[in-house]
Amino acid sequence: MDELDLAEAQPPDDAGSRSLNKFAWQCSIATRDLLILLARDIRDREAGRQPPHRALISEYWEDWVLIDGDETMLVSAKERDLDQGPWEWTDLMERGGVAHLYRNHRRLPGASFWRLSTNNALLRAKTGSLGDLCLVSDVASGSPRSPVTTQQYTTVVHKFAQHLLISGERAGLTGEEAQGRGARAQDCVPTGALLSSVSPFLDKLRLDTNIPGRRDIDFSAPLSSVKPILKALKYPEELSEPVWWALRGFVEQSMTASVPLEWGELSELVHLSNSRQRDGLPYDLLRRRITTEQAREQIDQAVTHPRRFLVPHRPHRHTVSVKMDAGGCGANAIQRAKEDMKEWQDTVSAEVDDSPGNHAQMEVFAKELRQHVDDVEYDLFNQGISGKDFGRRLWGDSIRLPVDGFPSLPFPLTRSLLTGAIADASDHCRIWFTEEMFDASGELQRSGEASISALAPPTARGEEE
């Protein structure tokens, strides 16, 4: 699968400035990868070849697997604001997710490559020969790639292993591999077991740092990634925007349908998808997988009914979304709630451990949060606010509460984290945005069922129709 033809889908230099949240950005990058697979199908057919099985399988949120015949690639997408500067070793391992990718590559041992897709460059002065060894393209590297000598290779393997030890828990190191950890990366002494594991991982690691950022991707992708597909299929090229949104909405459904997999399940899903016997595939695979045939069908639908896809339908995936919708909160507020709730959950998972007092702090904060929202609700009732206005005001006034008015947490509280905490409390049925409670779980289930048919194989949907 080499580099998955990544150079074919680069954005134009004059890409626009459309803003995008990080999860939506990840969906866009996955959609871009799906289009690259579809382009390969088209080239195969033009050359008189039968395309192999090609598909995208969503692993969980920012991770997915690309299947191209017998080859597979595990992909992780990490967006990094440009004002944070280029990637250095520590950030690359933790925030860049390379340690997590190292852990996940063992869940898919037969993968041909594993790739980190990001919009920011490597700091070559600090990461040394890592770029020469792993970069997909030189465009964003800051300096041209050069051959790696045996000594340079040994050095970068050792440096990678040292930083991996610092991120040992996230990397899922075994007891033997985790030996030799120091207080700082330069103090770590990697064992032979770890070095022998790191070397083959680096040999298959691809760092694609030339990905469009959040401000660019949805503006540039219809031109750079969709137009060539439409031209090859002899469809009107001016329909590239609805086609893009149709495919991206399809990918987003696949990603939001995913939950963390047990160890070994990802490899099993890839095997099932790629096997010759595909009849009766499990539902857990069907809701995660998009084949190039399904992508082609989405394009056909978007070309036939373009207006339907200019604002893609996004079924509810969280209880809080159902509650906010019922309370009259707009699409932007619901989307922010989903993004910030994930940020809150990720922060709590990363920062709250069993240190003395941590869990007690979280309990005090949770009680105070509910009390503050109750105060907002009481004030709204006193003002005579009701109906849809009540839900919108309750959400808007609650997320604008001063962050310094809350008890301390094991981590700094920001406005986005406060928003996420309120969304999370609502998702767990502690906060409502309607004057009366209702069966939010039932509404959530019905919303999910309504979207299942979109993820079914084309033959199954044809039979139902």
C-alpha positions as a printed Julia matrix, in Angstrom:
465×3 Matrix{Float64}:
   0.0     0.0     0.0
   3.14    2.2     0.22
   1.98    5.76    0.98
  -1.66    5.33   -0.12
  -1.1     7.88   -2.9
  -1.19   10.68   -0.34
   0.38   13.18   -2.7
  -2.69   12.96   -4.93
  -4.96   14.7    -2.44
  -2.99   17.72   -1.25
  -4.95   20.99   -0.85
  -4.38   24.02   -3.05
  -2.23   26.8    -1.63
  -5.16   29.2    -1.53
  -7.39   26.99    0.61
 -10.05   28.88    2.55
 -10.48   29.54    6.23
 -13.49   27.45    7.17
 -13.41   26.54   10.87
 -13.9    22.95   11.99
 -13.86   21.06   15.29
 -11.29   18.36   15.85
 -13.59   15.35   15.59
 -15.12   16.66   12.36
 -11.57   17.23   11.09
 -10.73   13.6    11.82
 -13.86   12.51    9.93
 -12.7    14.65    7.0
  -9.25   13.06    6.96
 -10.82    9.6     7.0
 -13.12   10.64    4.14
 -10.08   11.79    2.21
  -8.51    8.36    2.7
 -11.72    6.67    1.54
 -11.66    8.75   -1.64
  -8.07    7.67   -2.31
  -9.16    4.03   -2.1
 -12.07    4.76   -4.43
  -9.69    6.41   -6.93
  -7.71    3.17   -6.99
 -10.89    1.26   -7.79
 -11.5     3.57  -10.74
  -7.94    3.17  -12.04
  -8.21   -0.61  -11.77
 -11.42   -0.67  -13.8
  -9.98    1.69  -16.41
  -7.06   -0.74  -16.78
  -9.42   -3.72  -17.1
  -8.62   -5.09  -13.64
 -11.14   -6.24  -11.05
 -10.59   -4.09   -7.94
  -9.73   -5.97   -4.73
 -11.73   -5.53   -1.53
 -11.13   -2.0    -0.31
 -12.7    -0.51    2.8
 -12.36    1.81    5.78
 -13.1     0.42    9.25
 -13.57    2.89   12.1
 -11.71    1.71   15.18
 -12.66    4.45   17.68
 -12.94    8.2    17.16
  -9.63    9.29   15.66
  -8.43    5.83   14.6
  -9.35    3.79   11.55
  -8.05    0.97    9.37
  -7.68    1.12    5.59
  -7.99   -2.17    3.72
  -6.56   -2.47    0.22
  -6.78   -6.08   -0.83
  -4.37   -8.08    1.32
  -2.75   -4.94    2.74
  -3.93   -2.9     5.72
  -2.94    0.39    7.27
  -3.76    1.5    10.82
  -4.28    5.29   10.87
  -4.46    7.8    13.7
  -5.25   11.48   13.04
  -4.08   14.21   15.41
  -4.67   17.9    14.76
  -2.18   20.38   16.24
  -2.69   24.14   16.22
   0.13   25.82   14.32
   0.79   28.27   17.14
   1.86   25.3    19.28
   4.89   24.87   17.07
   6.22   21.75   15.31
   6.12   18.32   16.93
   8.9    17.46   19.38
   9.51   14.01   20.87
   7.42   14.37   24.04
   4.35   15.9    22.37
   4.63   13.52   19.45
   4.41   10.55   21.81
   1.61   11.86   24.02
  -0.55   14.43   22.22
   0.47   13.14   18.82
  -0.68    9.7    19.83
   2.38    7.79   18.63
   2.55    5.92   21.94
  -1.14    5.02   21.54
  -0.44    3.97   17.95
   2.37    1.75   19.24
  -0.09    0.09   21.62
  -2.7    -0.33   18.9
  -0.35   -1.79   16.31
  -0.26   -4.94   18.42
  -4.02   -5.22   18.01
  -3.45   -5.48   14.27
  -0.2    -7.44   13.97
  -0.66   -8.17   10.27
  -0.84   -4.52    9.25
   1.35   -3.38    6.38
   1.85    0.11    7.85
   0.67    2.37   10.67
   0.33    6.05   10.0
   0.0     9.26   11.97
  -1.82   11.94    9.97
  -1.29   15.47   11.24
  -1.28   19.06   10.0
   1.96   20.16   11.67
   5.62   19.51   10.9
   8.3    17.68   12.87
  10.89   19.81   14.61
  13.77   18.21   12.76
  16.39   19.84   15.01
  15.01   17.86   17.97
  13.68   14.66   16.36
  16.79   13.98   14.31
  16.55   11.19   11.74
  12.96   10.27   12.62
  11.74   12.42    9.75
  14.23   10.93    7.29
  13.03    7.49    8.31
   9.26    7.96    8.54
   8.0    11.12    6.8
   5.64   10.55    3.89
   6.44   13.9     2.28
   9.15   16.53    2.59
   6.76   19.43    1.91
   6.05   20.21    5.58
   9.27   18.89    7.07
  11.29   22.12    6.92
  14.27   20.36    5.35
  14.73   17.72    2.65
  14.76   14.06    3.62
  18.09   12.27    3.37
  19.2     8.61    3.56
  19.51    7.15    7.06
  22.84    5.55    7.97
  23.11    2.51   10.22
  24.35    4.69   13.08
  21.51    7.2    12.62
  18.99    4.36   12.56
  20.35    2.92   15.8
  20.23    6.37   17.41
  16.62    7.1    16.42
  15.48    3.64   17.59
  17.15    4.23   20.97
  15.71    7.76   21.28
  12.22    6.52   20.34
  12.47    3.75   22.94
  13.52    6.23   25.64
  10.5     8.45   25.03
   8.25    5.42   24.74
   9.3     4.41   28.26
   8.1     7.77   29.58
   4.73    7.04   27.93
   4.82    3.4    28.97
   1.25    3.14   30.25
  -0.23    4.74   27.13
   2.02    2.59   24.96
   0.92   -0.62   26.69
   4.47   -1.8    27.36
   4.94   -5.25   28.85
   6.68   -5.64   32.2
   9.92   -6.62   30.52
   9.76   -3.75   28.03
   9.0    -1.19   30.77
  12.2    -1.91   32.67
  14.85    0.8    32.62
  12.45    3.75   32.93
  13.97    6.93   34.37
  12.61   10.23   35.58
  13.4    11.85   32.22
  13.66   10.42   28.72
  17.43   10.9    28.62
  17.72    8.89   31.86
  15.84    5.88   30.47
  17.81    2.76   29.57
  15.74    0.67   27.12
  16.02   -3.09   27.39
  16.87   -5.29   24.45
  13.25   -6.5    24.45
  11.95   -2.98   23.92
  14.54   -2.09   21.28
  13.74   -5.25   19.33
  10.05   -4.28   19.37
  10.6    -0.62   18.48
  12.72   -1.35   15.41
  10.04   -3.16   13.33
   7.45   -0.62   14.49
   9.53    2.28   13.15
  10.15    0.4     9.9
   6.4     0.48    9.21
   5.58    3.88   10.75
   4.51    6.64    8.36
   4.27   10.27    9.51
   2.1    12.29    7.16
   2.56   15.88    8.31
   1.18   17.52    5.17
  -2.52   17.17    6.06
  -4.82   20.23    5.69
  -5.79   21.79    9.01
  -9.24   22.47   10.43
  -9.53   25.81    8.66
  -8.84   24.31    5.24
  -9.95   20.72    4.84
 -13.67   21.07    4.08
 -13.0    23.97    1.73
 -10.21   22.29   -0.19
 -11.26   18.62   -0.21
 -14.19   18.97   -2.65
 -11.75   20.5    -5.15
  -8.67   18.37   -4.54
 -10.19   14.99   -3.63
 -13.73   14.86   -5.06
 -13.47   16.66   -8.41
 -11.02   14.14   -9.93
 -13.36   11.31   -8.88
 -16.39   12.98  -10.48
 -14.42   13.69  -13.64
 -13.38   10.03  -13.92
 -16.97    8.91  -13.36
 -18.21   11.47  -15.92
 -20.34   13.24  -13.34
 -20.72   17.06  -13.19
 -17.7    18.39  -11.34
 -19.73   21.27   -9.86
 -21.41   18.69   -7.6
 -18.18   18.1    -5.67
 -19.46   19.85   -2.53
 -22.65   17.78   -1.97
 -20.68   14.63   -2.81
 -18.07   15.56   -0.2
 -20.69   16.15    2.47
 -22.52   12.93    1.59
 -19.35   10.89    2.04
 -18.19   12.76    5.11
 -21.57   12.31    6.78
 -21.38    8.6     5.98
 -17.92    8.37    7.55
 -19.06   10.31   10.62
 -21.91    7.85   11.16
 -19.4     5.0    11.06
 -17.09    6.71   13.54
 -19.79    7.68   16.01
 -21.16    4.14   15.88
 -17.87    2.84   17.24
 -17.06    1.96   20.83
 -13.69    0.76   22.18
 -12.9    -2.77   21.04
 -11.7    -5.6    23.22
  -8.17   -6.8    22.58
  -7.99   -8.77   19.34
 -11.41   -7.69   18.04
  -9.98   -5.17   15.59
  -7.84   -7.81   13.93
 -10.89  -10.09   13.74
 -13.01   -7.37   12.1
 -10.32   -6.76    9.47
 -10.08  -10.49    8.81
 -13.84  -10.85    8.42
 -14.08   -7.84    6.12
 -11.27   -9.11    3.92
 -12.33  -12.77    3.81
 -13.98  -14.25    0.75
 -17.01  -15.31    2.81
 -18.67  -11.96    3.54
 -22.27  -13.1     3.85
 -23.79  -12.7     7.29
 -21.12  -10.32    8.56
 -21.62   -9.26   12.2
 -23.48   -6.04   12.93
 -20.47   -4.69   14.85
 -18.49   -4.77   11.6
 -21.25   -3.43    9.36
 -21.76   -0.34   11.5
 -18.02    0.44   11.4
 -17.1    -0.48    7.82
 -17.49    1.49    4.61
 -16.46   -0.29    1.41
 -15.54    1.53   -1.76
 -18.72    0.07   -3.3
 -20.76    1.78   -0.58
 -18.83    5.0    -1.12
 -19.61    4.83   -4.83
 -23.29    4.35   -4.01
 -23.21    7.45   -1.78
 -21.72    9.42   -4.66
 -24.49    8.22   -6.98
 -27.12    9.35   -4.46
 -25.47   12.73   -3.92
 -25.27   13.36   -7.67
 -28.93   12.42   -8.09
 -30.17   14.39   -5.05
 -27.46   17.0    -4.33
 -29.59   19.26   -2.12
 -30.16   16.43    0.31
 -26.46   16.33    1.18
 -25.51   19.99    1.39
 -26.45   19.84    5.09
 -25.77   16.2     6.0
 -28.08   14.44    8.44
 -26.4    13.53   11.69
 -28.46   11.19   13.86
 -28.17   11.67   17.6
 -25.44    9.58   19.25
 -25.64   10.92   22.8
 -28.43   11.38   25.32
 -27.36   14.99   25.85
 -27.96   15.68   22.13
 -31.52   14.37   22.42
 -32.17   16.5    25.49
 -30.71   19.65   23.95
 -32.66   19.11   20.72
 -35.88   18.73   22.71
 -34.98   21.88   24.63
 -34.61   23.93   21.46
 -30.81   24.23   21.48
 -29.39   24.8    18.01
 -27.12   22.53   15.95
 -24.0    24.54   16.84
 -24.69   24.21   20.58
 -25.32   20.47   20.24
 -22.11   19.98   18.26
 -20.11   21.96   20.81
 -21.62   19.87   23.61
 -20.46   16.65   21.93
 -16.94   17.96   21.29
 -16.46   19.45   24.74
 -17.97   16.42   26.48
 -15.32   14.25   24.85
 -12.6    16.72   25.89
 -13.93   16.61   29.47
 -14.05   12.81   29.52
 -10.55   12.51   28.04
  -9.17   15.04   30.54
 -10.76   13.28   33.52
  -9.45    9.92   32.28
  -5.92   11.29   31.84
  -5.65   13.52   34.92
  -7.72   11.88   37.67
  -5.95    8.95   39.28
  -6.0     7.35   42.73
  -3.93   10.06   44.36
  -5.35   11.11   47.75
  -8.21   13.56   47.42
  -8.63   13.39   43.64
 -11.94   11.53   43.61
 -13.25   13.59   46.51
 -12.5    16.75   44.51
 -14.45   15.36   41.56
 -17.46   14.56   43.77
 -17.48   18.04   45.31
 -17.23   19.6    41.86
 -20.1    17.45   40.51
 -22.4    18.52   43.37
 -21.49   22.19   42.98
 -22.03   21.98   39.22
 -25.56   20.66   39.65
 -26.24   23.33   42.28
 -25.06   26.13   39.97
 -27.25   24.83   37.13
 -30.19   24.57   39.55
 -29.62   28.24   40.45
 -29.69   29.18   36.77
 -32.9    27.2    36.29
 -34.52   28.86   39.32
 -33.68   32.31   37.97
 -35.16   31.45   34.57
 -38.42   30.27   36.14
 -38.59   33.5    38.18
 -38.21   35.45   34.93
 -41.1    33.54   33.37
 -38.92   31.86   30.73
 -40.56   28.7    29.38
 -40.81   26.36   26.38
 -37.98   26.29   23.86
 -36.58   29.51   25.25
 -36.07   27.78   28.6
 -33.79   25.08   27.16
 -31.71   27.49   25.09
 -31.3    29.89   28.0
 -30.49   27.16   30.5
 -27.71   25.83   28.27
 -26.35   29.24   27.3
 -26.4    30.7    30.81
 -24.92   27.55   32.36
 -21.89   27.3    30.06
 -21.14   30.98   30.68
 -20.87   30.53   34.45
 -17.49   31.87   35.72
 -15.02   29.01   35.95
 -13.39   30.55   39.01
 -16.66   30.09   40.91
 -16.23   26.31   41.08
 -14.24   24.16   43.51
 -10.72   23.21   42.47
 -10.11   20.1    40.38
  -7.0    17.93   39.8
  -6.58   19.96   36.59
  -7.27   23.58   35.5
 -10.91   24.24   34.63
 -11.46   26.06   31.32
 -14.67   27.2    29.74
 -14.63   24.34   27.22
 -14.09   21.85   30.05
 -16.97   23.4    31.99
 -19.15   23.06   28.9
 -18.07   19.43   28.6
 -18.79   18.78   32.28
 -22.34   20.18   31.92
 -22.9    18.09   28.78
 -21.55   14.99   30.54
 -23.83   15.55   33.54
 -26.8    15.86   31.19
 -25.71   12.75   29.3
 -25.9    10.9    32.63
 -29.42   12.28   33.22
 -28.48   14.76   35.96
 -29.42   17.85   33.94
 -32.37   18.41   31.59
 -33.09   21.22   29.13
 -36.86   20.76   29.15
 -39.32   21.62   31.88
 -40.35   17.97   32.18
 -38.38   14.74   31.92
 -39.05   12.33   29.03
 -37.72    9.07   27.64
 -34.45   10.45   26.29
 -32.88    6.97   26.1
 -35.75    5.73   23.95
 -35.39    8.71   21.63
 -31.66    8.03   21.36
 -32.29    4.4    20.44
 -34.83    5.35   17.78
 -32.4     7.87   16.33
 -29.71    5.2    16.07
 -32.07    2.68   14.47
 -33.07    5.24   11.85
 -29.46    5.49   10.69
 -28.62    1.77   10.58
 -29.9     1.26    7.03
 -27.34    3.76    5.75
 -24.54    1.51    7.0
 -25.97   -1.76    5.63
 -24.41   -3.38    2.55
 -25.87   -2.17   -0.78
 -27.48   -5.56   -1.47
 -29.24   -5.54    1.87
 -30.59   -2.03    1.31
 -31.73   -3.03   -2.16
 -33.64   -6.02   -0.77
 -35.36   -3.85    1.8
 -36.42   -1.35   -0.82
